């Protein structure tokens, strides 16, 4: 996968990495879900 340069790209890369790790580690999956919910709330 490729990511953009800058803060947005770094943020997207971190989320992408967390999604990969969440496949194996349920605690990361839980925290990622919480993060996604917080983004939806604004």
Tab-separated table of C-alpha atoms in Angstrom:
chain	number	residue	atom	x	y	z
A	1	UNK	CA	0.000	0.000	0.000
A	2	UNK	CA	1.083	3.576	-0.510
A	3	UNK	CA	0.403	6.509	1.790
A	4	UNK	CA	0.445	10.262	1.301
A	5	UNK	CA	3.150	12.518	2.666
A	6	UNK	CA	2.472	14.699	5.700
A	7	UNK	CA	0.362	14.447	8.836
A	8	UNK	CA	-2.623	12.921	7.044
A	9	UNK	CA	-0.479	10.265	5.416
A	10	UNK	CA	1.192	9.407	8.695
A	11	UNK	CA	-2.180	9.120	10.407
A	12	UNK	CA	-3.525	6.875	7.643
A	13	UNK	CA	-0.383	4.717	7.763
A	14	UNK	CA	-0.766	4.280	11.524
A	15	UNK	CA	-4.418	3.288	11.171
A	16	UNK	CA	-3.514	0.876	8.370
A	17	UNK	CA	-0.830	-0.734	10.554
A	18	UNK	CA	-3.280	-0.977	13.459
A	19	UNK	CA	-5.820	-2.694	11.206
A	20	UNK	CA	-3.231	-5.312	10.260
A	21	UNK	CA	-2.225	-5.874	13.895
A	22	UNK	CA	-5.898	-6.010	14.935
A	23	UNK	CA	-6.274	-9.206	12.922
A	24	UNK	CA	-4.136	-10.969	15.531
A	25	UNK	CA	-4.476	-8.844	18.672
A	26	UNK	CA	-7.988	-8.328	19.993
A	27	UNK	CA	-6.954	-5.491	22.312
A	28	UNK	CA	-5.769	-3.485	19.314
A	29	UNK	CA	-9.008	-4.311	17.491
A	30	UNK	CA	-11.009	-2.990	20.433
A	31	UNK	CA	-9.022	0.250	20.618
A	32	UNK	CA	-9.281	0.703	16.851
A	33	UNK	CA	-13.064	0.305	17.040
A	34	UNK	CA	-13.176	2.885	19.832
A	35	UNK	CA	-11.112	5.277	17.735
A	36	UNK	CA	-13.416	4.842	14.731
A	37	UNK	CA	-16.467	5.500	16.929
A	38	UNK	CA	-14.875	8.670	18.295
A	39	UNK	CA	-14.255	9.888	14.747
A	40	UNK	CA	-17.921	9.332	13.868
A	41	UNK	CA	-19.059	11.302	16.925
A	42	UNK	CA	-16.828	14.203	15.916
